[in-house]
Short mmCIF file of C-alpha atoms in Angstrom, two decimals:
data_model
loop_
_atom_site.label_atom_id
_atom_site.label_comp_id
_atom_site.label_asym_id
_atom_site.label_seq_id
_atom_site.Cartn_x
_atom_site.Cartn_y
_atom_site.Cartn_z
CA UNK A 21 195.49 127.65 39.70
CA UNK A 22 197.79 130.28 40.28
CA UNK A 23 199.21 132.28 37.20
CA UNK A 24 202.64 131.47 37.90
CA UNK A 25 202.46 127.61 38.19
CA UNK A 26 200.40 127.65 35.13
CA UNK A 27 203.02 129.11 32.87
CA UNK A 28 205.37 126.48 34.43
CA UNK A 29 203.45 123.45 33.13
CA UNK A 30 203.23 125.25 30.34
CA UNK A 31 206.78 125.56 29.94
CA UNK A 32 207.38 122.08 30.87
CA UNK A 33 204.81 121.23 28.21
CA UNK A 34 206.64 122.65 25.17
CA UNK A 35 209.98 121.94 26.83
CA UNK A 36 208.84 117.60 26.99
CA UNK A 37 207.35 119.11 23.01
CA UNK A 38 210.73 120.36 21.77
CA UNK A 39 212.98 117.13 23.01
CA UNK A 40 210.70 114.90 20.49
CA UNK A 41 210.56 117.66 18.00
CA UNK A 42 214.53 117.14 17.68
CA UNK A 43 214.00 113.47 17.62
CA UNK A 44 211.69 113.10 14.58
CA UNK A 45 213.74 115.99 12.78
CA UNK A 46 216.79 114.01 12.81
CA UNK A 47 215.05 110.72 11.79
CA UNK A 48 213.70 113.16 8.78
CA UNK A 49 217.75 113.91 8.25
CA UNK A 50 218.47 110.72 8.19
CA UNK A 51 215.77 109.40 5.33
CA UNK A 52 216.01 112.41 3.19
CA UNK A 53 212.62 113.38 3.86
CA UNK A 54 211.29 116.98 3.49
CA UNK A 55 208.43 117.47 6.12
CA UNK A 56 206.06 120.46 5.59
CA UNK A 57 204.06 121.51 8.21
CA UNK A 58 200.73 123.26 6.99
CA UNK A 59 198.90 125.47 9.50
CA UNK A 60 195.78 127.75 8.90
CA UNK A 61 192.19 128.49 10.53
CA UNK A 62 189.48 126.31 9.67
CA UNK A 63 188.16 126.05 6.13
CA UNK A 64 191.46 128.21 4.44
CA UNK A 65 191.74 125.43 2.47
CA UNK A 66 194.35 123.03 3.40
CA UNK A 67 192.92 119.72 2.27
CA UNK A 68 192.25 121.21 -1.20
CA UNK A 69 195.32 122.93 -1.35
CA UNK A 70 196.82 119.26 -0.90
CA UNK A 71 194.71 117.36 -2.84
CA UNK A 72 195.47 120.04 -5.94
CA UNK A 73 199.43 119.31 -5.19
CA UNK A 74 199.24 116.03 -5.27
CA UNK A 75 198.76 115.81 -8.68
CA UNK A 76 201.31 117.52 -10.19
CA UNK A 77 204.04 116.71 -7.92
CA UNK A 78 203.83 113.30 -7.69
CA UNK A 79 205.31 112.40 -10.68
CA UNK A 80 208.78 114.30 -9.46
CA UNK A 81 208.15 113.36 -5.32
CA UNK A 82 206.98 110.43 -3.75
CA UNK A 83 204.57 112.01 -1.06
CA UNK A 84 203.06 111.06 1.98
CA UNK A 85 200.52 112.79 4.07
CA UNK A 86 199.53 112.84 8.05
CA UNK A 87 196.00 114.57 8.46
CA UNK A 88 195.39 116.20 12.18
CA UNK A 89 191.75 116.69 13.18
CA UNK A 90 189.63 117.12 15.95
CA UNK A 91 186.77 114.36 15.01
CA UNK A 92 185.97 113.16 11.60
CA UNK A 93 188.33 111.42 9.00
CA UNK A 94 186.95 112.77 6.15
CA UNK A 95 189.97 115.11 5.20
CA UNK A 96 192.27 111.39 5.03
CA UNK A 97 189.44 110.22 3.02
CA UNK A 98 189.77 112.72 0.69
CA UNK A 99 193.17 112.55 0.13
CA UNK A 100 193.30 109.33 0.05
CA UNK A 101 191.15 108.97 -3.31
CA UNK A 102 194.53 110.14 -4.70
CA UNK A 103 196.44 106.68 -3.37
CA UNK A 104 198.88 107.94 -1.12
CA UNK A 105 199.64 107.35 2.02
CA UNK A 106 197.58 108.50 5.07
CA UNK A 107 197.27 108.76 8.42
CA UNK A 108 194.40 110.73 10.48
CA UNK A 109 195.37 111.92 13.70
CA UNK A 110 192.09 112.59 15.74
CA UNK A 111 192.71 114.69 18.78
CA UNK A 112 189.24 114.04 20.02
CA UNK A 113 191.32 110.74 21.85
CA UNK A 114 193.66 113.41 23.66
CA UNK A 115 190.93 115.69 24.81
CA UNK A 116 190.42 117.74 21.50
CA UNK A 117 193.22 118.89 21.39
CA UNK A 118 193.44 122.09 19.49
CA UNK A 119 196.86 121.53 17.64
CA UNK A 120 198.97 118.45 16.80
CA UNK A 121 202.33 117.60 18.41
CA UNK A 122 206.06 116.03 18.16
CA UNK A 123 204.64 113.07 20.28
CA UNK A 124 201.57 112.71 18.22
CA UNK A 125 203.57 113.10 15.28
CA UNK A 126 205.99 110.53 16.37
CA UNK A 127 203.29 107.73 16.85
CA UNK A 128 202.04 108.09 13.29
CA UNK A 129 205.00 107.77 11.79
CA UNK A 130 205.43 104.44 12.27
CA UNK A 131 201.41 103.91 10.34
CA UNK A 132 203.28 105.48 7.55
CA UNK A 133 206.05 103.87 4.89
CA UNK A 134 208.26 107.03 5.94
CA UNK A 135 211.44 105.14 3.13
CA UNK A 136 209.20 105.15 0.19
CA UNK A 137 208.56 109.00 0.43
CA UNK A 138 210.09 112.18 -0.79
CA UNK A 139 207.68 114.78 0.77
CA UNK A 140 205.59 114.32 3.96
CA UNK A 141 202.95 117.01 4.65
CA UNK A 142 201.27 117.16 8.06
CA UNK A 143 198.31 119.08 7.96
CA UNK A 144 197.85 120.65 11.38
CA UNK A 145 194.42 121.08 12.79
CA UNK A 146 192.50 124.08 11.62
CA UNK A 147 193.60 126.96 14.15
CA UNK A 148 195.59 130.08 13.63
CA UNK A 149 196.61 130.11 17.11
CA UNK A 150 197.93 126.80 19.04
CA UNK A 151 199.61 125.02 16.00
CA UNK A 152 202.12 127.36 15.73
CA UNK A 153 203.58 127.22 18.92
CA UNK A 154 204.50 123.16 18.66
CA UNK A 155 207.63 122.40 16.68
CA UNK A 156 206.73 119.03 15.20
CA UNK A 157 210.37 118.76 14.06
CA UNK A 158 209.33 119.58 10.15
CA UNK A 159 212.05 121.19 8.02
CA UNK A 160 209.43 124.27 7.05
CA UNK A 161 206.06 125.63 8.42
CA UNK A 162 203.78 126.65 6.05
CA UNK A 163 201.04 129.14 7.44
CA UNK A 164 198.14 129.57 5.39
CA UNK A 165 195.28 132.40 4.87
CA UNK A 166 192.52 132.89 2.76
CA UNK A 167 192.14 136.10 1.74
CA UNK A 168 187.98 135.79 2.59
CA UNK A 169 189.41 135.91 6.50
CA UNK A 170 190.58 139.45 5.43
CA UNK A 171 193.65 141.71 6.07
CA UNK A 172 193.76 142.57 9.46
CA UNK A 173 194.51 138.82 10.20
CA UNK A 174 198.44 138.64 10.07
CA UNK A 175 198.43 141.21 12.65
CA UNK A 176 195.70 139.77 15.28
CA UNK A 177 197.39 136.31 14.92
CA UNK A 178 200.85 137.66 14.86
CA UNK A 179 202.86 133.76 15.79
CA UNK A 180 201.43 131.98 13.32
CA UNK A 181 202.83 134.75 10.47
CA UNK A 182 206.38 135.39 12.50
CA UNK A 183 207.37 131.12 12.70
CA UNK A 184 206.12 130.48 9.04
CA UNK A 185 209.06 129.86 6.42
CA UNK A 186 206.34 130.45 3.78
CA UNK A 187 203.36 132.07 4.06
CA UNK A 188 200.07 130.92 1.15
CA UNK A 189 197.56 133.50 0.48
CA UNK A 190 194.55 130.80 -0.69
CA UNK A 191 191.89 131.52 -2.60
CA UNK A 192 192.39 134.10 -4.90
CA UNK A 193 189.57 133.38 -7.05
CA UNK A 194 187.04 134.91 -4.93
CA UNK A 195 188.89 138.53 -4.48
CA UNK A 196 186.89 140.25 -6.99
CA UNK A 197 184.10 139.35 -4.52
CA UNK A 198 185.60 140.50 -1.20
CA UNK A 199 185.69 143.91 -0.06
CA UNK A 200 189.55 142.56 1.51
CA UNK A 201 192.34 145.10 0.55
CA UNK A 202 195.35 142.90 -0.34
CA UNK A 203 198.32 145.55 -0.79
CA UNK A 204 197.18 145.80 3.43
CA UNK A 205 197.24 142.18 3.38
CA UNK A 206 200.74 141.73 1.80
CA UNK A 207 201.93 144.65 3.96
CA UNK A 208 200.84 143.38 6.99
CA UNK A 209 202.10 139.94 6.38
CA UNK A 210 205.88 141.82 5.80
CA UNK A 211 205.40 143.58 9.23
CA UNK A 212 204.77 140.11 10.99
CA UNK A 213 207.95 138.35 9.04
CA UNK A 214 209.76 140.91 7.07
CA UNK A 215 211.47 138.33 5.20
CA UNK A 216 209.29 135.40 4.44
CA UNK A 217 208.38 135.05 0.85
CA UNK A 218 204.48 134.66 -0.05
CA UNK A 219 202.62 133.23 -2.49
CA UNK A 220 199.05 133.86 -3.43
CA UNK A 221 196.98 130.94 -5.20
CA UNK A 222 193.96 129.17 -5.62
CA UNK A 223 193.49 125.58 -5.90
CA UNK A 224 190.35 125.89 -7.77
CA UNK A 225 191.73 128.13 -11.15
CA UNK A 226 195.35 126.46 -10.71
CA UNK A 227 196.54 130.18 -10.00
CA UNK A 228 199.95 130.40 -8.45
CA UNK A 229 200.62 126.48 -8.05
CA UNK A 230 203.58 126.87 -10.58
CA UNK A 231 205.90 129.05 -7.70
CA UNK A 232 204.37 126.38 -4.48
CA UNK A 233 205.50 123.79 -6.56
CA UNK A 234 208.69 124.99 -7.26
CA UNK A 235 209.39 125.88 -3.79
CA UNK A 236 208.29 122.64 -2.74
CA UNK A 237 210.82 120.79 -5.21
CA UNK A 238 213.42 122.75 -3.00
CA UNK A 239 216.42 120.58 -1.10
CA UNK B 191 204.93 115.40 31.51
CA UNK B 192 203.44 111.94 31.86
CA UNK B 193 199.49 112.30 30.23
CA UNK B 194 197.33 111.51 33.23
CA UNK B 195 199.41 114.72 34.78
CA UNK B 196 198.15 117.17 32.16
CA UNK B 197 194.30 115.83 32.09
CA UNK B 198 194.42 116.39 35.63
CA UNK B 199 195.90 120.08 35.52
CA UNK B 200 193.61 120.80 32.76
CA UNK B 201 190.33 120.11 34.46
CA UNK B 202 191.92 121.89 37.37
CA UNK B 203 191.95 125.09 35.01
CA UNK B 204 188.38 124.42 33.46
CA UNK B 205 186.95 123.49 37.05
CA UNK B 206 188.48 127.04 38.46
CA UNK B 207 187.45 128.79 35.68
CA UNK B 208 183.66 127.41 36.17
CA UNK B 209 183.57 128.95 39.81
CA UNK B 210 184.25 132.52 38.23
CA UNK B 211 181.93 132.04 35.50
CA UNK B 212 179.21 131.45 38.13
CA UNK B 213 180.28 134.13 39.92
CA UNK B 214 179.72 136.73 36.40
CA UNK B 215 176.65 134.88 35.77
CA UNK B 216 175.10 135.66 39.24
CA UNK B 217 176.23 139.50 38.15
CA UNK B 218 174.60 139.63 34.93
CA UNK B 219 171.30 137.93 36.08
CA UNK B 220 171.09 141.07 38.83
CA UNK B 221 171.71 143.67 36.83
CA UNK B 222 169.51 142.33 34.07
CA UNK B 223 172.09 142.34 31.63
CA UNK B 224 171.90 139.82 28.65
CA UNK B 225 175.60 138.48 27.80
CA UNK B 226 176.35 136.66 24.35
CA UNK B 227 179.49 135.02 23.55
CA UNK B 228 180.71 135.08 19.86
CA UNK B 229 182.55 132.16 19.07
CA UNK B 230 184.04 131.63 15.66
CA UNK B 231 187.48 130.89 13.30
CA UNK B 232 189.40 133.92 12.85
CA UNK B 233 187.83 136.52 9.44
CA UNK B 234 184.34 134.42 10.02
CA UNK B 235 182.91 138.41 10.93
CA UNK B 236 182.30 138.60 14.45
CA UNK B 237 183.28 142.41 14.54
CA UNK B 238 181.11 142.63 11.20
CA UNK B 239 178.25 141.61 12.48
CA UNK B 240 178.67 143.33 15.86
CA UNK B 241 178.98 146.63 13.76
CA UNK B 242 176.05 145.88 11.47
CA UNK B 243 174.10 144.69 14.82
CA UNK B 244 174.71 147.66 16.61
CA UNK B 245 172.31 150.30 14.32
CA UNK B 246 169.94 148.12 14.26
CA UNK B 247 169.37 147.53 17.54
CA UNK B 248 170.57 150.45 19.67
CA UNK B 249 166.82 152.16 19.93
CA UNK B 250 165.76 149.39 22.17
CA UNK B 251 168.98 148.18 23.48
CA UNK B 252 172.11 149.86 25.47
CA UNK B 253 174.63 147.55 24.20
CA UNK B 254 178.23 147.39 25.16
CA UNK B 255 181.34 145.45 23.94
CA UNK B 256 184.21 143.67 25.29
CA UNK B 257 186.43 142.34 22.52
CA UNK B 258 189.46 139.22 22.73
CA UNK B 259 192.49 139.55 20.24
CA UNK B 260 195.39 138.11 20.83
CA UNK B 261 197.50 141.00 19.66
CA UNK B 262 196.17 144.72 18.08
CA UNK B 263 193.12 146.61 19.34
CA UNK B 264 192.01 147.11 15.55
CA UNK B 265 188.35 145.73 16.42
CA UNK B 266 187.66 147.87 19.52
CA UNK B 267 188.55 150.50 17.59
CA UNK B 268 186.27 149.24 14.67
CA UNK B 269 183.36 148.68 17.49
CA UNK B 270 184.33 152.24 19.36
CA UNK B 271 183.36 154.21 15.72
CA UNK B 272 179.86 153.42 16.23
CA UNK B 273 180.05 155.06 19.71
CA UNK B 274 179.02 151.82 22.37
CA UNK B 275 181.23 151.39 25.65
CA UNK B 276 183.87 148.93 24.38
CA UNK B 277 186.88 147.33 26.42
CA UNK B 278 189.80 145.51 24.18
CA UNK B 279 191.55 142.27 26.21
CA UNK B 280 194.82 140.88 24.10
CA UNK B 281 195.72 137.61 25.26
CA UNK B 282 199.39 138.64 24.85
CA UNK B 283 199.38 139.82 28.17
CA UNK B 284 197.98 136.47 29.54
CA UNK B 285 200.70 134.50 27.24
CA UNK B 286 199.16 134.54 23.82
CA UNK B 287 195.97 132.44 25.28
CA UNK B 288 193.40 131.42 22.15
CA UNK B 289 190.47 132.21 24.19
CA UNK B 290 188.85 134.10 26.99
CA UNK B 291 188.33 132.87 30.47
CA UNK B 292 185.93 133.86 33.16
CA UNK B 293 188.65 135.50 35.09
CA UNK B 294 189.77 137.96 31.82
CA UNK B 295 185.98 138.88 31.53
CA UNK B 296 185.32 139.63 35.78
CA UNK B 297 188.25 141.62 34.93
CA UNK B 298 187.40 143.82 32.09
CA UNK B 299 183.63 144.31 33.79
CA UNK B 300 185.14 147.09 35.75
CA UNK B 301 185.80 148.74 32.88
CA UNK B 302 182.48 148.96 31.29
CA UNK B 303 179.64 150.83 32.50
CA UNK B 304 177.72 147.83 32.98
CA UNK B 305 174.18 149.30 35.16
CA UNK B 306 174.16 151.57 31.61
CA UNK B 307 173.58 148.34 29.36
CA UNK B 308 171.22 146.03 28.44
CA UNK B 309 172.98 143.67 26.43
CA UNK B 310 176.77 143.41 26.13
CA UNK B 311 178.20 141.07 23.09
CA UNK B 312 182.08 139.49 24.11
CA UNK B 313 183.77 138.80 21.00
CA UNK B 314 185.75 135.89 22.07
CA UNK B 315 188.99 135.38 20.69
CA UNK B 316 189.14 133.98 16.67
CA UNK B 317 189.21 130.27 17.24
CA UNK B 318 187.13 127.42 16.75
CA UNK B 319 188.32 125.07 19.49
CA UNK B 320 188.94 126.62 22.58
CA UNK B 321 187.27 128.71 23.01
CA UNK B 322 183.65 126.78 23.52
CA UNK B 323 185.77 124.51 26.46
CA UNK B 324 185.51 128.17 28.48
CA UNK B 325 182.49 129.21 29.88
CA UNK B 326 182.44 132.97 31.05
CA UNK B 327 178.64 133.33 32.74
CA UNK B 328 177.21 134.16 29.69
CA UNK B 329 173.28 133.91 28.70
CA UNK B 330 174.27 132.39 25.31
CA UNK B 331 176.94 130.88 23.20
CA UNK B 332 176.11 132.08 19.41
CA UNK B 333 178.87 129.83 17.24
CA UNK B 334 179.31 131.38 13.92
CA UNK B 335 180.38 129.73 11.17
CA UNK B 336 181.42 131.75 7.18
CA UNK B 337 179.89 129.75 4.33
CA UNK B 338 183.33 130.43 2.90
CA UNK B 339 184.92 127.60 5.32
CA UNK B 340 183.11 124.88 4.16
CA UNK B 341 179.76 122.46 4.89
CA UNK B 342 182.23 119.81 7.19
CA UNK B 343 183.00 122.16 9.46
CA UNK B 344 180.32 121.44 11.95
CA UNK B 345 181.01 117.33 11.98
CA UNK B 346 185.11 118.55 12.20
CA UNK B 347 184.54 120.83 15.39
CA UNK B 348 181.95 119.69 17.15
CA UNK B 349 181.98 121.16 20.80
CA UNK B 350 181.72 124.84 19.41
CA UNK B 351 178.30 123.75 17.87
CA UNK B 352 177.69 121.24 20.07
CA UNK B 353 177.79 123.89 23.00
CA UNK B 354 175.63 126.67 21.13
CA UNK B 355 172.89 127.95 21.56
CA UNK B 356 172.29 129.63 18.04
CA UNK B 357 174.60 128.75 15.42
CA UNK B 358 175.02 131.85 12.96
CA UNK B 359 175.78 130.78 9.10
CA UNK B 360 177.32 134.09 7.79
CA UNK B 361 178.46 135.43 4.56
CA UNK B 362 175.79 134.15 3.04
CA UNK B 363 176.39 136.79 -0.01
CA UNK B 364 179.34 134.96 -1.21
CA UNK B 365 177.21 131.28 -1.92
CA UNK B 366 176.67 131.91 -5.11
CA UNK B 367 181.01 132.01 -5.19
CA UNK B 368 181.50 128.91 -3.69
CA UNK B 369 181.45 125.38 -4.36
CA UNK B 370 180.09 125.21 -0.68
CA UNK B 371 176.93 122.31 -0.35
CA UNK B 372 174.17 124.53 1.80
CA UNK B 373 172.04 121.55 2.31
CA UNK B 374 174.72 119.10 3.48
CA UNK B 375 175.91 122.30 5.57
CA UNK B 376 172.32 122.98 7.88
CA UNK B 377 172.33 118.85 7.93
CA UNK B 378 175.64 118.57 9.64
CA UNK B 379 174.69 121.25 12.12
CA UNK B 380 172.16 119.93 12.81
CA UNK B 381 173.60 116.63 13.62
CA UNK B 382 175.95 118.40 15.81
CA UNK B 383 172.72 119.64 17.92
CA UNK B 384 169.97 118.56 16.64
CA UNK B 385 167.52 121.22 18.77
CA UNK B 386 169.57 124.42 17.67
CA UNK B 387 168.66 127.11 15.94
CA UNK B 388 170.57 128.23 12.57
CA UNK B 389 170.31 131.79 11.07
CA UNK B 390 172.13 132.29 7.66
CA UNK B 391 172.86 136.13 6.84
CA UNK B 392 175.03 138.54 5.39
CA UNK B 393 176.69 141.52 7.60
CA UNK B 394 177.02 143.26 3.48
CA UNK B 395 173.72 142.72 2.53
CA UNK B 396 171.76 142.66 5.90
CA UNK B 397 169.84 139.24 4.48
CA UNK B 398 168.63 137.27 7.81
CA UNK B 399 168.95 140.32 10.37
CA UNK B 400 165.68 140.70 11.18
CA UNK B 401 165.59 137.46 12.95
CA UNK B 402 168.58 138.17 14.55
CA UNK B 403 167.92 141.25 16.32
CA UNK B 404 164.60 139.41 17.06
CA UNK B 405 166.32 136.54 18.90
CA UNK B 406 168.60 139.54 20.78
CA UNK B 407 165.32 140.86 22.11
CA UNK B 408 164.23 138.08 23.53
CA UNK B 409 164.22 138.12 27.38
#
């Protein structure tokens, strides 16, 4: 296929993704309901990061959570030891798809008691790349590194750092182990989005969850 | 754009991309060159292990690099220090793609000095999904996974293992860090493919190198 007619389904692709985007972001306005939109590589640490949230926000938000994988439900297992509400998007049933979107996000909302939350988290599947380009109509994208990926990363996967209104540096615990150099890190992360605000944390020690869950108790 | 649309353009794209990749692979196979593909999440230490590869194995081999970022030429210039032929594609140019194509590669082979090698590594672009749905003529798919992202990975991104033909366990420095389950780990690659062959090393320490520069050598 020709260049040109490629980037035109392309185009026509996230223009269909964008309609639906503004769909489920006004049916968001309309219940109240924060939607956070978490998007990282493989293995940063996502489904911990959520199942260490959980418990220590649940007593001020009601939350729900919508888990996109290729194959496997084992992250929505996971959380769902902590009784909430769940729903595992497989993209293996769309062709593996590498990222979820507004459409796919619109179907499980209706698997999901959307008027008995506070605080929906989608968990995008793990890639630093595709994710970032599909609005899912979520009030704030959260883009996630761990700092065992290293400090060049911001840079080489510039979109991901530039769309994020917050930006996680996970697990913090292991730096003393890395040879990573995080004044780069931080630095490079302020080239990418010069004003986004980051926090750095570990779900294991606890470190930092005070300031995520502040920011997530946010209007 | 209605589903049964997009299946069809994408398997337009993968089936033009196969013609090219036969086309490289007919290359290769004349000029006796042995091409691997590194496939792996962003920070797993593909460039790491090309630069702790290349000293080892340099007496026997002529090896050459072609390296896909989506943005920076940081690694080529990380791969250039050790003085190999190396060519840098960013995928900006091609619309931020998360992987290399067959096309990109036939491309950049007229910038490498190819009748000078013997065995040229392409670093594919940081991504564990799309990258394994491209083939580019290659000899061998080596899908590297860092201890670091956890044991499920495997069962949660299947094609890049399932399409491999060594799986690469690296970091292996940092287990005695991590909550990570080895054992469950080399069981769920294995599940993935139950015939391939797993190496576990360290690009810091050199731990499991020897029988990776052994496998390079191979005909």
């Amino acid at each position: 296929m020709e260049a040109g007619k490629r980037i035109n389904v392309v185009t026509k692709i996230l223009a269909a993704n964008d309609r639906v985007a503004d769909e489920n972001r006004r049916r968001f306005a309309e219940l109240g309901l924060k939607v956070v939109n978490l998007i990282s590589s493989p293995g940063a640490g996502k489904t911990a990061l959520l199942e260490a949230t959980i418990g220590r926000i649940r007593k001020d938000r009601r939350v729900g959570v919508i888990v996109g994988d290729i194959a496997t439900t084992k992250d929505a297992e996971r959380i769902a030891k902590h009784d909430v509400p769940v729903v595992q998007i497989t993209t293996e049933s769309f062709g593996g798809s590498c990222h979820l979107e507004a459409s796919t996000i619109r179907q499980a909302l209706d698997e999901i008691p959307l008027k008995e939350l506070d605080l929906l988290f989608v968990e995008n599947v793990g890639n630093l790349v595709c994710p970032a380009e599909f609005d899912l109509g979520e009030q704030a994208k959260v883009s996630m590194l761990s700092v065992t990926e290293g400090e060049d990363k911001p840079l080489k996967y510039p979109l991901a750092f530039q769309v994020a209104n917050l930006v996680i540096l996970s697990k913090v615990d292991l730096v003393p182990h890395l040879r990573v150099d995080m004044e780069a890190l931080r630095a490079n992360v302020r080239q990418m989005n010069p004003k986004v605000r980051t926090l750095e944390l570990s779900s294991q020690t606890g470190e930092g969850f005070d300031a995520w869950i502040e920011w997530l108790k946010k209007p």
